[in-house]
mmCIF file of N, CA, C and O in Angstrom:
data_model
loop_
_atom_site.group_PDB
_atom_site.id
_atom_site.type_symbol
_atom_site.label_atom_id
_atom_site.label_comp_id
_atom_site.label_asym_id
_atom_site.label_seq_id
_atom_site.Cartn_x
_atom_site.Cartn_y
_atom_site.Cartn_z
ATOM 1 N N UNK A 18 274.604 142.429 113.023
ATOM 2 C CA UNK A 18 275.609 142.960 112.137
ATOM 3 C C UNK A 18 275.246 144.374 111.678
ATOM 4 O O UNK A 18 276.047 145.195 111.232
ATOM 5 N N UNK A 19 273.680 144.578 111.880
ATOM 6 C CA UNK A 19 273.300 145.976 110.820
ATOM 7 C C UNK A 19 273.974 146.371 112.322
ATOM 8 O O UNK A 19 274.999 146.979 112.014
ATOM 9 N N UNK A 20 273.936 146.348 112.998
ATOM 10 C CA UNK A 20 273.700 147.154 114.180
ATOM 11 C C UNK A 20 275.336 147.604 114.233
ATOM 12 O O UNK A 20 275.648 148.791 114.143
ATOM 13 N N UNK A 21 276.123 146.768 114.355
ATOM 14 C CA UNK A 21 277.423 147.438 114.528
ATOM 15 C C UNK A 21 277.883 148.029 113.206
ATOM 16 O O UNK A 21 279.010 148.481 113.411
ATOM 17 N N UNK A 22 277.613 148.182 112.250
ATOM 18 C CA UNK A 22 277.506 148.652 111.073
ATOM 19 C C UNK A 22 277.091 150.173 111.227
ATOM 20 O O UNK A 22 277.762 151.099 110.772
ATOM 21 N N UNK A 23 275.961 150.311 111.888
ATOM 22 C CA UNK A 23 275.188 151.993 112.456
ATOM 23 C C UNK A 23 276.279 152.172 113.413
ATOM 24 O O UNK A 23 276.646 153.344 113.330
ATOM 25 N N UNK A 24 276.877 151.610 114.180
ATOM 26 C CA UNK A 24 277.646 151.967 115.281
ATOM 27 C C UNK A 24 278.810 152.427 114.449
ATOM 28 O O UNK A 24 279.253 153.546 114.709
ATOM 29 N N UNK A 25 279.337 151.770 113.541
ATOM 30 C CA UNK A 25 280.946 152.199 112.508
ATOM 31 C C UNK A 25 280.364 153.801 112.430
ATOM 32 O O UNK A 25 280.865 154.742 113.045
ATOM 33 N N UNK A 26 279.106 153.884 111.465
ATOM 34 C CA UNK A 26 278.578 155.173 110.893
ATOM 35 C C UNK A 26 278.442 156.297 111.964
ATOM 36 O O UNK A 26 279.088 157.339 111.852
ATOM 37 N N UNK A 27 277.657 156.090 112.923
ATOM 38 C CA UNK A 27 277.667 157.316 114.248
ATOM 39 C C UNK A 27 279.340 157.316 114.879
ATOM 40 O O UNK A 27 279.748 158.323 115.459
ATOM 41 N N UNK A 28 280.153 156.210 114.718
ATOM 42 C CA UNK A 28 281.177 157.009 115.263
ATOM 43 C C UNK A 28 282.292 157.455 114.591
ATOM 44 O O UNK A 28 283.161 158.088 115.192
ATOM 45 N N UNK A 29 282.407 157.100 112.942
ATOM 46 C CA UNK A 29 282.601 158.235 112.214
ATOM 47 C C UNK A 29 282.364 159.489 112.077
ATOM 48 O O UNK A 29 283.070 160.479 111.881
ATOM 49 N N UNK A 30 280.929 159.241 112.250
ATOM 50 C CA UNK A 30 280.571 160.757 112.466
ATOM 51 C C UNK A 30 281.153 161.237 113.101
ATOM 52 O O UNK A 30 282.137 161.835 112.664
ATOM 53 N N UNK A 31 280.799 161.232 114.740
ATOM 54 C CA UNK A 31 281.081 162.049 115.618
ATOM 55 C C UNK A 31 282.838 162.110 115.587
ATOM 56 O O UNK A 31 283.220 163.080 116.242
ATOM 57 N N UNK A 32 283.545 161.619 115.219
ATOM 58 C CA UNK A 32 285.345 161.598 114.937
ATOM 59 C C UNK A 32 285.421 163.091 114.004
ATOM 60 O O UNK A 32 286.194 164.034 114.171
ATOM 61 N N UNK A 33 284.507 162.954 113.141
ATOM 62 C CA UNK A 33 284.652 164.047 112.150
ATOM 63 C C UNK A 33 284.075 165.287 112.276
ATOM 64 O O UNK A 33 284.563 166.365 111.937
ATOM 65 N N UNK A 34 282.565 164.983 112.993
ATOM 66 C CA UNK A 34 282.225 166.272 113.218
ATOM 67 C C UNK A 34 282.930 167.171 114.210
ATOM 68 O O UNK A 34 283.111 168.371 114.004
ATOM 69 N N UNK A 35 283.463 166.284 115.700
ATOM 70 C CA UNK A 35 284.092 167.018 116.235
ATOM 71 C C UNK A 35 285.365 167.046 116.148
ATOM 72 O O UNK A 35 285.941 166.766 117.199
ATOM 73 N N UNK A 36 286.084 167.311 115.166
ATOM 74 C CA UNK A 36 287.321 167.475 114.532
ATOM 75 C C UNK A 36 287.499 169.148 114.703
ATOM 76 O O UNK A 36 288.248 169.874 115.357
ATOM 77 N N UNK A 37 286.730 169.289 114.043
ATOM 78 C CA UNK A 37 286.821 170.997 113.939
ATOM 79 C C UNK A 37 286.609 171.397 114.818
ATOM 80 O O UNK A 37 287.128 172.513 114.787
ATOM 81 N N UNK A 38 286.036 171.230 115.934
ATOM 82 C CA UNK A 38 285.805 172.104 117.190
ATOM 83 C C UNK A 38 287.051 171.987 118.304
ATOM 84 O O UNK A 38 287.405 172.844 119.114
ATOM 85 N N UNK A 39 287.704 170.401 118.042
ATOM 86 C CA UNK A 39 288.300 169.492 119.244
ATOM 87 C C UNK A 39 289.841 169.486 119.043
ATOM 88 O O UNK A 39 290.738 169.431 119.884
ATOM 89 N N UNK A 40 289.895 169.564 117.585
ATOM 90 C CA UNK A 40 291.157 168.892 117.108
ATOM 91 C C UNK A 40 291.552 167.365 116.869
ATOM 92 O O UNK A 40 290.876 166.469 117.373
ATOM 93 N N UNK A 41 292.718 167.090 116.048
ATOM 94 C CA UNK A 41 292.300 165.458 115.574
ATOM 95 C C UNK A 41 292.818 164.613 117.013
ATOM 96 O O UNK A 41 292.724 163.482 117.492
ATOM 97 N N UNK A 42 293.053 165.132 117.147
ATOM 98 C CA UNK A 42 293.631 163.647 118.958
ATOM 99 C C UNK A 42 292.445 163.344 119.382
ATOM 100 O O UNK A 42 292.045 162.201 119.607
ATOM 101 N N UNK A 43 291.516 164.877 119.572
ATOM 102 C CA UNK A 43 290.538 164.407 120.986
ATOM 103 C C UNK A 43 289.855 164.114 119.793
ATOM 104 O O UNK A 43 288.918 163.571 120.379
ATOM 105 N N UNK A 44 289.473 163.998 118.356
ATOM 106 C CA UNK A 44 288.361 163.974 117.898
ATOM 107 C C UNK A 44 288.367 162.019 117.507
ATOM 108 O O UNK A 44 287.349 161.342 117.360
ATOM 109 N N UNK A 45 290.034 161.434 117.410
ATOM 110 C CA UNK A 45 289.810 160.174 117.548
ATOM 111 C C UNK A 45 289.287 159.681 119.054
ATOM 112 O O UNK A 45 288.630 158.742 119.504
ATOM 113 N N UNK A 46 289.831 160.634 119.467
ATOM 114 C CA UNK A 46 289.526 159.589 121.208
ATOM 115 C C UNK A 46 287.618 160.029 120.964
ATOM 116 O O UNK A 46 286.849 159.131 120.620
ATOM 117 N N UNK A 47 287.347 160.788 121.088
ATOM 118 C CA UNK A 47 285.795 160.680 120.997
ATOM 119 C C UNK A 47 285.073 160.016 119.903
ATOM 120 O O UNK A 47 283.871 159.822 120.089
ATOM 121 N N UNK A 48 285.662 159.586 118.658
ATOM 122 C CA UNK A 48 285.068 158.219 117.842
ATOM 123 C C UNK A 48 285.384 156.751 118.428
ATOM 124 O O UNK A 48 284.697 155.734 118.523
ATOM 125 N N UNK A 49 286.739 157.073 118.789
ATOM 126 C CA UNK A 49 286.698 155.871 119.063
ATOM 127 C C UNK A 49 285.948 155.395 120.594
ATOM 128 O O UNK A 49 285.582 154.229 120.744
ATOM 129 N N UNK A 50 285.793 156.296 121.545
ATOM 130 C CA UNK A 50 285.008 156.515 122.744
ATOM 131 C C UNK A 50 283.307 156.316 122.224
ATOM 132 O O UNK A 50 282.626 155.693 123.039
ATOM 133 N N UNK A 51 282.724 156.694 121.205
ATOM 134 C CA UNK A 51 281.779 156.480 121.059
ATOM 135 C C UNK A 51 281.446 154.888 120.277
ATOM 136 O O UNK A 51 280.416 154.275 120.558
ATOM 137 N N UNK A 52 282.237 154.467 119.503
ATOM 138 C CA UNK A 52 282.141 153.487 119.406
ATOM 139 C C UNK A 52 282.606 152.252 120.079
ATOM 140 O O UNK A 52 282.625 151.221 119.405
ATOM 141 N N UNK A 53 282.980 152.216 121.309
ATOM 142 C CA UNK A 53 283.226 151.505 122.540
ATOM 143 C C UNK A 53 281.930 151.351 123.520
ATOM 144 O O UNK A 53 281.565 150.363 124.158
ATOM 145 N N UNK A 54 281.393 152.569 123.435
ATOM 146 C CA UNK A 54 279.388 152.626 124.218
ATOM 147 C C UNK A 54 279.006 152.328 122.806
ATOM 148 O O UNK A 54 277.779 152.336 122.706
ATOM 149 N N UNK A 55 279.435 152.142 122.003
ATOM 150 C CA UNK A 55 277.810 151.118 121.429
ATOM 151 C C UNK A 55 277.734 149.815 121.147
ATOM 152 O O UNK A 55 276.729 149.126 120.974
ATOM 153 N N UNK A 56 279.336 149.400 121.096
ATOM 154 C CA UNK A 56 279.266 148.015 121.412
ATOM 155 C C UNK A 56 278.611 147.706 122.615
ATOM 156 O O UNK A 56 277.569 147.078 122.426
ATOM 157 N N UNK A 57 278.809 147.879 123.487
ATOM 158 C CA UNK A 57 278.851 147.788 125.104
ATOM 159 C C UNK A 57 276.872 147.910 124.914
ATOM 160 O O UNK A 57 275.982 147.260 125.461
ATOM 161 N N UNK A 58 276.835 148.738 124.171
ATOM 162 C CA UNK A 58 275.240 148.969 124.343
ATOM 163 C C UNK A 58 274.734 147.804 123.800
ATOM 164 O O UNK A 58 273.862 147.250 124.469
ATOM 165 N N UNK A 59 275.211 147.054 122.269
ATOM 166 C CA UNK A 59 274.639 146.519 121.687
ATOM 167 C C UNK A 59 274.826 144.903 122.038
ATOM 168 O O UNK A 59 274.213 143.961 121.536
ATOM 169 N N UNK A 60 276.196 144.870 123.381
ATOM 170 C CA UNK A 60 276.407 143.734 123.577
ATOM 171 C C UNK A 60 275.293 143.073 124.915
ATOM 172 O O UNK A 60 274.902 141.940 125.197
ATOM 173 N N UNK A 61 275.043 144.591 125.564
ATOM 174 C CA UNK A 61 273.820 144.097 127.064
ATOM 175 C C UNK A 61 272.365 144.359 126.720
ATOM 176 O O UNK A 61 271.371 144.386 127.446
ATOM 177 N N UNK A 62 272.564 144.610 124.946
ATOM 178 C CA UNK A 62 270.773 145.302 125.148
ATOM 179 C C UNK A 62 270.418 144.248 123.840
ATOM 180 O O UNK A 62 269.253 143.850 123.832
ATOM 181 N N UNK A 63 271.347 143.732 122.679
ATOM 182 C CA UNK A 63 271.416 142.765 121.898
ATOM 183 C C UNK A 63 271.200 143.629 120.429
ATOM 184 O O UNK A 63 271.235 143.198 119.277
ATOM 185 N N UNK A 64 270.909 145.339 121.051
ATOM 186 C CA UNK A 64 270.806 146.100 119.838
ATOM 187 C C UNK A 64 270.744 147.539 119.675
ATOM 188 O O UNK A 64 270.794 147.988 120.821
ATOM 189 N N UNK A 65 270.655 148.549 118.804
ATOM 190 C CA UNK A 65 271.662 149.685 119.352
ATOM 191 C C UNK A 65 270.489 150.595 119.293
ATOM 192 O O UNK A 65 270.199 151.290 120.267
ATOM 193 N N UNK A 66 269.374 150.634 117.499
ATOM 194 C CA UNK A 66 268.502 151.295 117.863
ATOM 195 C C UNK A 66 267.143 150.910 118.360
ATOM 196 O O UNK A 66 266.344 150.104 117.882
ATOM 197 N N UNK A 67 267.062 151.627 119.373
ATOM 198 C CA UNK A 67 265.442 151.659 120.364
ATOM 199 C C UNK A 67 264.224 151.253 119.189
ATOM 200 O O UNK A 67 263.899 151.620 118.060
ATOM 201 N N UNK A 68 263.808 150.313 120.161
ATOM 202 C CA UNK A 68 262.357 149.690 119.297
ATOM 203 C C UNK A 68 262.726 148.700 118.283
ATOM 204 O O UNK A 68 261.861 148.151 117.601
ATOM 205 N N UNK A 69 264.338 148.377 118.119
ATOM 206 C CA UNK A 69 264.383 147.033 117.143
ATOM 207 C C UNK A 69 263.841 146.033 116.988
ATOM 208 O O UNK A 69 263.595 145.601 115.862
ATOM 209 N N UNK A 70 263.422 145.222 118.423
ATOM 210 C CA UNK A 70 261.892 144.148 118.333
ATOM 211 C C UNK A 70 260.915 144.513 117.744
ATOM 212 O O UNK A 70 260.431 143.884 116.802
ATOM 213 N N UNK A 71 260.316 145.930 118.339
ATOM 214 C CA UNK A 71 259.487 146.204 117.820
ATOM 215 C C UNK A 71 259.317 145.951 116.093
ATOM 216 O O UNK A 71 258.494 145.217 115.547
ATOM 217 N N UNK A 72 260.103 146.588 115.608
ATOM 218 C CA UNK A 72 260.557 147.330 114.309
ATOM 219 C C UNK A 72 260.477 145.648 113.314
ATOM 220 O O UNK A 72 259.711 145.373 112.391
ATOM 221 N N UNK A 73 261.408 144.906 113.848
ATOM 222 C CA UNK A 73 261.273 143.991 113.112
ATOM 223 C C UNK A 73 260.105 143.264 113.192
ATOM 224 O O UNK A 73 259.826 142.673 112.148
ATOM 225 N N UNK A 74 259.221 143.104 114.245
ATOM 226 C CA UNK A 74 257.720 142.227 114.242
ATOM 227 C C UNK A 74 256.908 142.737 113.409
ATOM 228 O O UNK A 74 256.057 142.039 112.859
ATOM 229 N N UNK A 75 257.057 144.269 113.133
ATOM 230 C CA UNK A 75 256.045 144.943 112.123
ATOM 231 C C UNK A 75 256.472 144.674 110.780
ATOM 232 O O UNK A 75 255.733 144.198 109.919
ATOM 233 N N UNK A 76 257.783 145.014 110.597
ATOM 234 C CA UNK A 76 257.940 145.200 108.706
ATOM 235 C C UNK A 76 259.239 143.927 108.545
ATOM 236 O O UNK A 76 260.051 143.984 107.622
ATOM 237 N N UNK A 77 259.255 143.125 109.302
ATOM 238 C CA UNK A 77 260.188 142.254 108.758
ATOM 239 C C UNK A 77 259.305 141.212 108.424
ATOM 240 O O UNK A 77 258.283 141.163 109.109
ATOM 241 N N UNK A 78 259.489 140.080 107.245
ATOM 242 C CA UNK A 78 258.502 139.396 106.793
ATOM 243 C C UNK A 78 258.655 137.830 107.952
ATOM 244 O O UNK A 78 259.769 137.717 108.464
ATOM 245 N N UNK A 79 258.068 137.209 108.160
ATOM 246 C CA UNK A 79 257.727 136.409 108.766
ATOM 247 C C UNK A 79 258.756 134.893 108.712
ATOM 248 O O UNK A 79 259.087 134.048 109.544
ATOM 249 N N UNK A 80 258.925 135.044 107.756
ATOM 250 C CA UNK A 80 260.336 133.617 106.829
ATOM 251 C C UNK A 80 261.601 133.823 107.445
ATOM 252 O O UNK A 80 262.488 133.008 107.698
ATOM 253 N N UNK A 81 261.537 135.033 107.642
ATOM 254 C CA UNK A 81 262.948 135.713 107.568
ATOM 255 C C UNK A 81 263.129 135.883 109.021
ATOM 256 O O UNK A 81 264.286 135.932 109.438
ATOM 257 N N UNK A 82 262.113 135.983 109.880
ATOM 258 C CA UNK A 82 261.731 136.372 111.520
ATOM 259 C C UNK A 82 261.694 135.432 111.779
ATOM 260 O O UNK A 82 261.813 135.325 112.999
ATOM 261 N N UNK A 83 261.539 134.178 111.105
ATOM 262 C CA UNK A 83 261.780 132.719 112.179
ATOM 263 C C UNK A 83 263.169 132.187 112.080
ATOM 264 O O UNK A 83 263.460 131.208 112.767
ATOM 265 N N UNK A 84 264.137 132.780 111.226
ATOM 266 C CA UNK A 84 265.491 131.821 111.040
ATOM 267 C C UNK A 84 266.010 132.535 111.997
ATOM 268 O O UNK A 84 266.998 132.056 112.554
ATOM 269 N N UNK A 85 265.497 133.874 112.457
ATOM 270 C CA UNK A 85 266.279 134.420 113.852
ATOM 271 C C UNK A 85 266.146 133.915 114.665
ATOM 272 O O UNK A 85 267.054 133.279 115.200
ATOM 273 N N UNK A 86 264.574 134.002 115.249
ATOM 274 C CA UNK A 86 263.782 133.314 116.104
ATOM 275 C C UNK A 86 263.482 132.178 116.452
ATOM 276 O O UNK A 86 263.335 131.989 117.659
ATOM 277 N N UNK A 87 263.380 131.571 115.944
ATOM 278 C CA UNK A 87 262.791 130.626 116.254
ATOM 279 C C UNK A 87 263.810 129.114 116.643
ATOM 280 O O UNK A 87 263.585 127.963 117.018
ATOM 281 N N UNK A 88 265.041 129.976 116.277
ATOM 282 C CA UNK A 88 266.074 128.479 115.914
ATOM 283 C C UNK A 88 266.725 128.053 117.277
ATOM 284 O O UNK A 88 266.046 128.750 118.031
ATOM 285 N N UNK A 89 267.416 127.508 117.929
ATOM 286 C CA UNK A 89 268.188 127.092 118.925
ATOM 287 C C UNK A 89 269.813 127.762 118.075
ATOM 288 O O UNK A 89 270.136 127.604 116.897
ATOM 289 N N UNK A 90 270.437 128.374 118.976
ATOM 290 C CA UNK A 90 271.911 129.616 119.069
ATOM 291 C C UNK A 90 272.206 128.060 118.643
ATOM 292 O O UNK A 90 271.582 127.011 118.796
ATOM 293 N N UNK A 91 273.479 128.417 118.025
ATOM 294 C CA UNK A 91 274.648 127.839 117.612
ATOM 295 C C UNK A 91 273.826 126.131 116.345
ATOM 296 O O UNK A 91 274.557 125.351 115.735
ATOM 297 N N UNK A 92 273.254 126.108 116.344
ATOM 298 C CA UNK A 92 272.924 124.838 115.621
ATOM 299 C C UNK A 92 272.601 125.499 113.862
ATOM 300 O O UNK A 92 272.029 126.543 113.550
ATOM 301 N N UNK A 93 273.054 124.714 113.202
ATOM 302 C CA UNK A 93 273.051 124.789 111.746
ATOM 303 C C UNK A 93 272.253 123.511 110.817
ATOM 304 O O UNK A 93 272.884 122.817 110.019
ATOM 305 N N UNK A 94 271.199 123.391 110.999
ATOM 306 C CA UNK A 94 270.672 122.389 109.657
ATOM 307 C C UNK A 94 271.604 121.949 108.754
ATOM 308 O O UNK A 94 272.282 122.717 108.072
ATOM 309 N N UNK A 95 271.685 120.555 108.706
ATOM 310 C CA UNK A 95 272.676 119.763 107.609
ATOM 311 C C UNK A 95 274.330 120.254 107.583
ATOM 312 O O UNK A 95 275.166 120.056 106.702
ATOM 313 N N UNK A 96 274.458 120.923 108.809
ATOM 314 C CA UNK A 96 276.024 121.258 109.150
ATOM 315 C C UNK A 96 276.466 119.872 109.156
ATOM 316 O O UNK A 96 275.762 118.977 109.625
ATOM 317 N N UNK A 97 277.957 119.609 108.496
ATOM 318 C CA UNK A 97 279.086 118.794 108.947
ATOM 319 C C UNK A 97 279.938 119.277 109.754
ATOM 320 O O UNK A 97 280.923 119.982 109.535
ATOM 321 N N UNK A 98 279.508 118.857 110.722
ATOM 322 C CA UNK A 98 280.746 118.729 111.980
ATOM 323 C C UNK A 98 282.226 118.723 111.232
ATOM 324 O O UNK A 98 282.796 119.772 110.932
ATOM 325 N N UNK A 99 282.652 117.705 111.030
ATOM 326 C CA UNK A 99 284.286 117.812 110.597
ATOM 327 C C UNK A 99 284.283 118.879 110.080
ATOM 328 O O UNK A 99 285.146 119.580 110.609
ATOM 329 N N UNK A 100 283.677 119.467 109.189
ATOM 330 C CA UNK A 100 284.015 120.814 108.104
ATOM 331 C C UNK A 100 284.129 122.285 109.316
ATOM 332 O O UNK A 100 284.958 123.177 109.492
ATOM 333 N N UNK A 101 282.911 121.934 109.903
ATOM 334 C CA UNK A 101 283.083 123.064 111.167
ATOM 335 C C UNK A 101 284.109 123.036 111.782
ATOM 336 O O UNK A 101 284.650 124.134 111.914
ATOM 337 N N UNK A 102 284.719 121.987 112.324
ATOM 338 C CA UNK A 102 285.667 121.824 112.943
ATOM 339 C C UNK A 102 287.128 122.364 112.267
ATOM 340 O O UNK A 102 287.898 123.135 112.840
ATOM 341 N N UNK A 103 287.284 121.919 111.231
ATOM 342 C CA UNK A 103 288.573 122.281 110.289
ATOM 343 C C UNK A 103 288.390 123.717 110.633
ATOM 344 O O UNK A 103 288.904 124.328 111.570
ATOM 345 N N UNK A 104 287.463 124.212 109.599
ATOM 346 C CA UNK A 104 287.205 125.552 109.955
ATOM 347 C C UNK A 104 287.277 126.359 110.929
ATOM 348 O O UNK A 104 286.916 127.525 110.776
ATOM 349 N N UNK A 105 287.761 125.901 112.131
ATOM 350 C CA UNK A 105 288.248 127.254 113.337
ATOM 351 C C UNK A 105 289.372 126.077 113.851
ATOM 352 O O UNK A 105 289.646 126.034 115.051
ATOM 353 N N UNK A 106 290.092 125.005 112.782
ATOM 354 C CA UNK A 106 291.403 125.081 113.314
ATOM 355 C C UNK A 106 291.225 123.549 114.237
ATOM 356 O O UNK A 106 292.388 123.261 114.520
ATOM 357 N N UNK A 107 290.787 123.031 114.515
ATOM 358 C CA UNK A 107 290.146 121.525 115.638
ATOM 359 C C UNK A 107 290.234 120.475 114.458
ATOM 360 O O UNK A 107 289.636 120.783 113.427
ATOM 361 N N UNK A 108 290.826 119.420 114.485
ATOM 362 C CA UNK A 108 290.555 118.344 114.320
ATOM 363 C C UNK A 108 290.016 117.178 115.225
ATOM 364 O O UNK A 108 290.267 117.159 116.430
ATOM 365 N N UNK A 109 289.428 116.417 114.740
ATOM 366 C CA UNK A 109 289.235 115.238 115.628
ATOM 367 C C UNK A 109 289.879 113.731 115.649
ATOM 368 O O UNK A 109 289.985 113.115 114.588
ATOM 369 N N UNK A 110 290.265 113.213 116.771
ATOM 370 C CA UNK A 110 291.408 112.060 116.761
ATOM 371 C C UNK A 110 290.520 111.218 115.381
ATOM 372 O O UNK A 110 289.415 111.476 114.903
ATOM 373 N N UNK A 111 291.281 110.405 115.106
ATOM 374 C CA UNK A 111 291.317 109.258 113.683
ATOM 375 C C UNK A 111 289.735 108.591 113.954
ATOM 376 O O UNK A 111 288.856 108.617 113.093
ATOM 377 N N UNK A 112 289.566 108.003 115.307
ATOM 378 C CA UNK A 112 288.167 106.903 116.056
ATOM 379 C C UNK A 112 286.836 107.714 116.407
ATOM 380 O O UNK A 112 285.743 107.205 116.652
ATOM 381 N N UNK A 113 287.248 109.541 116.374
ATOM 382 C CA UNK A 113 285.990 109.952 116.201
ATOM 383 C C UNK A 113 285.284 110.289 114.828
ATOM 384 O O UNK A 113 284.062 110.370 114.700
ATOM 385 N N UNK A 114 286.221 110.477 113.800
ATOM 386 C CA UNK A 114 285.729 111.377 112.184
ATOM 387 C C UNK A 114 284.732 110.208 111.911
ATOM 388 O O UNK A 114 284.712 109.002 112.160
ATOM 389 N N UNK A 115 283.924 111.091 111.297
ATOM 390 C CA UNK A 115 282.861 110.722 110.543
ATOM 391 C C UNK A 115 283.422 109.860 109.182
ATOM 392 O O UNK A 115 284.549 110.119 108.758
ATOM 393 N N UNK A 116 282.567 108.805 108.507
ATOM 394 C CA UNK A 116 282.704 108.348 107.192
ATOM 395 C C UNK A 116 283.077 109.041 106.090
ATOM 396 O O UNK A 116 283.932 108.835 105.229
ATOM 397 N N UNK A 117 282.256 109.930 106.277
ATOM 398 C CA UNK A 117 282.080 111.370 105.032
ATOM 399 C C UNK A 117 283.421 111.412 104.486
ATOM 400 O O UNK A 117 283.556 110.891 103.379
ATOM 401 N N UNK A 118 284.604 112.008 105.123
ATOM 402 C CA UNK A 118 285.853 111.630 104.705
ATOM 403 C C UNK A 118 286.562 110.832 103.631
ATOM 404 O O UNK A 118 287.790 110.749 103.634
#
């Protein structure tokens, strides 16, 4: 999230800085052109600035480096299923819901 967050910020920038040189048409097409390569960057590289592994093994604290790390993608501790489910819209037939209900 920080990461596409730096990506909003550099391609603001560059929308604005080259405003004055470009004019406003080309200066959206080149923000919005720059922020199209950094998704793209941040979607095949998993992050935008160079040395982010690095960066976080040194000064990120260790608690905080395993809820990234260490967890299996998509699984949530003490998640309810049904609630997940509601939540993007899925129900489940009557013979699968849980008790909880």
């Amino acid at each position: 999230m920080l990461n596409v967050g730096i990506a909003v910020v550099l391609s603001i920038g560059v929308g604005v800085g080259s405003r004055y040189g470009a004019g406003m048409t080309a200066s959206i097409v080149l923000g919005l052109a720059t922020f199209g390569f950094t998704l793209v960057v941040i979607y095949l590289r998993g992050y935008l600035v160079p040395g982010t592994p690095r960066l976080t093994e040194t000064y990120l604290p260790e608690r905080i480096r395993r809820r990234f790390h260490d967890r299996p993608t998509g699984i949530d501790d003490d998640a309810d299923v049904d609630l997940a489910l509601k939540g993007v819209g899925v129900t489940l037939p009557e013979d699968e819901r849980s008790d909880d209900e």
